[in-house]
Coordinates of C-alpha atoms in Angstrom, one line a residue:
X1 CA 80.8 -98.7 -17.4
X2 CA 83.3 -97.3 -14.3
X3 CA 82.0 -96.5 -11.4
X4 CA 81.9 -93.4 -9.3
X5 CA 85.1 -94.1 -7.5
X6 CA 86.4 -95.7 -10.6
X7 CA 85.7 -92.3 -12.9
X8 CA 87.0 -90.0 -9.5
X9 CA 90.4 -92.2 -9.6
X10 CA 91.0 -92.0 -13.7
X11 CA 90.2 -88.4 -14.4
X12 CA 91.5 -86.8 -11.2
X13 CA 88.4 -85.6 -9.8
X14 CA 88.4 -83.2 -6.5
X15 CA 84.6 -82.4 -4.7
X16 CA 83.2 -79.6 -6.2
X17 CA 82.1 -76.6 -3.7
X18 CA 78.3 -77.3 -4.0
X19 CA 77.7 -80.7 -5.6
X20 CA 79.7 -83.7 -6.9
X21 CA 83.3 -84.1 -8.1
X22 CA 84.7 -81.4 -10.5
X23 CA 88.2 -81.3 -12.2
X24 CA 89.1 -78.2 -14.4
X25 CA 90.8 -80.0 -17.5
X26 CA 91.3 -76.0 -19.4
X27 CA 91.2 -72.5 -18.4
X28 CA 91.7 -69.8 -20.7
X29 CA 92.0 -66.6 -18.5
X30 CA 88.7 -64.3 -19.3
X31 CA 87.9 -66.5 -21.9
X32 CA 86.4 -69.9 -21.0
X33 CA 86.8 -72.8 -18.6
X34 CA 86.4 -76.0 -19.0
X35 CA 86.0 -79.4 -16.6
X36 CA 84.5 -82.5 -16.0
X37 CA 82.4 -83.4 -13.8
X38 CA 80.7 -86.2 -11.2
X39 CA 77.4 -86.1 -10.3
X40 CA 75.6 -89.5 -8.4
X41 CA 72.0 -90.1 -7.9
X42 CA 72.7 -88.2 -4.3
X43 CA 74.1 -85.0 -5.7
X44 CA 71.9 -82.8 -7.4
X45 CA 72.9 -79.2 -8.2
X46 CA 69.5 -76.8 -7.2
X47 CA 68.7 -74.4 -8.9
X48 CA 71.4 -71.5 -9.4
X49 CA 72.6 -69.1 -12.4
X50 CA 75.8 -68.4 -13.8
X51 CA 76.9 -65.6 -15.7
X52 CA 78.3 -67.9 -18.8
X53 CA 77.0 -69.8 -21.6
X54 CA 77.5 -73.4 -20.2
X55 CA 77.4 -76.6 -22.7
X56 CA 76.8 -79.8 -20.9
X57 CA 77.9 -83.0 -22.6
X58 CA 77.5 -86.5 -21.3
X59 CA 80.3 -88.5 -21.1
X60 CA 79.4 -91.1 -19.6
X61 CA 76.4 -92.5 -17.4
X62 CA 73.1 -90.8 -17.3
X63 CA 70.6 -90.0 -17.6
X64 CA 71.0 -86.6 -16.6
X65 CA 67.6 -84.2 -16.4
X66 CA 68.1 -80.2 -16.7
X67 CA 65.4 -78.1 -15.1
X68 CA 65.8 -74.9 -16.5
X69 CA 63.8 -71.1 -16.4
X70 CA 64.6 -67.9 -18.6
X71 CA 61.9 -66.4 -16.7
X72 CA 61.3 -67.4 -12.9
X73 CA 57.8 -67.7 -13.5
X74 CA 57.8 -71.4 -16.2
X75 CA 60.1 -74.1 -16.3
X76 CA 61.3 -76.5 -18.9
X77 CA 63.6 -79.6 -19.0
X78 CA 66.0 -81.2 -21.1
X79 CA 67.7 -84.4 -21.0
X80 CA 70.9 -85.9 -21.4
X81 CA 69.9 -89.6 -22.2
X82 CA 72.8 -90.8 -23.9
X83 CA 77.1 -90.2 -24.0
X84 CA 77.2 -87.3 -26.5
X85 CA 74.0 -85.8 -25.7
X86 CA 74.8 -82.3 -25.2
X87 CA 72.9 -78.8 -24.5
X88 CA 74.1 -75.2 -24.2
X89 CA 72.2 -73.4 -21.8
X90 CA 72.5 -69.3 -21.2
X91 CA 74.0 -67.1 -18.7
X92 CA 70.6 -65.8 -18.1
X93 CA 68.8 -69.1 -17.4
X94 CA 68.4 -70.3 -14.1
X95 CA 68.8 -74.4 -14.3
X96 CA 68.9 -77.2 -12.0
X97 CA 70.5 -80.3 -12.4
X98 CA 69.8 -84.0 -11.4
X99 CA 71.7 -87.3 -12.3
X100 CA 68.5 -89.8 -12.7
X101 CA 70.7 -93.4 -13.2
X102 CA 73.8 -94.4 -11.0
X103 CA 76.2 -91.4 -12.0
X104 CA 76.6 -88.8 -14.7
X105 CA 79.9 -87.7 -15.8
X106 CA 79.4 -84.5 -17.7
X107 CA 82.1 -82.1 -19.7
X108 CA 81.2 -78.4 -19.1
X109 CA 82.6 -75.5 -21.3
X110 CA 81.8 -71.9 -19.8
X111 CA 82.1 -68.9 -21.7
X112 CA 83.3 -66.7 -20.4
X113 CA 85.3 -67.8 -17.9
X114 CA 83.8 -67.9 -14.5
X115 CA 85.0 -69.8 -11.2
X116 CA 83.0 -72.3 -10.0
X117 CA 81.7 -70.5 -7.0
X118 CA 80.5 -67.8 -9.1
X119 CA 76.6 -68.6 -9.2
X120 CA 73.7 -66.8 -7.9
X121 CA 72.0 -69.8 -5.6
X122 CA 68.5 -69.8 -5.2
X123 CA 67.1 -70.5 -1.6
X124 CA 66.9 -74.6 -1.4
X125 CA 62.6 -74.2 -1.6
X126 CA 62.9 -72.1 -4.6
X127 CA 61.1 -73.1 -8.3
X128 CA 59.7 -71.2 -11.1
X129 CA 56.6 -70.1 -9.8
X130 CA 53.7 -67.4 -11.9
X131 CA 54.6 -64.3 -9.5
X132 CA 58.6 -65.1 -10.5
X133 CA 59.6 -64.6 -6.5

């Protein structure tokens, strides 16, 4: 397995605006985006929305534990144990996103395309809680 510096050297990989490395790797104007992307047992992505359909694959690494809430009042999880272990989640599911081993690499598809600074970020102290605040 590479490392972190190994896998940011080989595929290219710039720091992502909120967490990680990113590198776009396809872009289809309106249509979808796609990357890969770094996350380390330091980075975790909290919780946030995006107005796409996301799939998450592993690539490499892992495990990789999704937190994720349709609602705002229950959350669920998913995980991404092993390389080809992938999930789509929806653009109206707020998620979270932690790397649990050394590093994850993860390909992401959205559709549609969004930038990567287009997410609705939840305050850092934010969860799922009964009232939904």
């Amino acid at each position: 397995m590479s490392s972190p510096e190994d896998l940011i050297r080989q595929h290219a990989l710039l720091p992502h605006p909120f967490e990680g490395h990113w590198r776009e790797t396809a872009h289809v104007k309106g249509i979808r985006r796609e990357g890969l992307q770094l996350l380390t047992a330091l980075d975790e992505a909290g919780w946030h929305g995006v107005e796409a359909e996301v799939s998450y694959t592993l690539e490499e690494g892992g495990p990789v534990a999704l937190s994720l809430s349709s609602n705002r009042r229950t959350a669920y999880g998913y995980r991404l144990l092993t390389p080809g272990d992938a999930v789509k989640v929806g653009p109206a599911v707020l998620r979270a996103i932690s790397c649990l081993g050394g590093h994850a690499l993860l390909r992401l598809r959205l559709e549609p395309d969004v930038a990567l600074t287009d997410r609705q970020l939840m305050p850092d102290d934010w969860y799922p809680q009964p009232d939904g605040v």
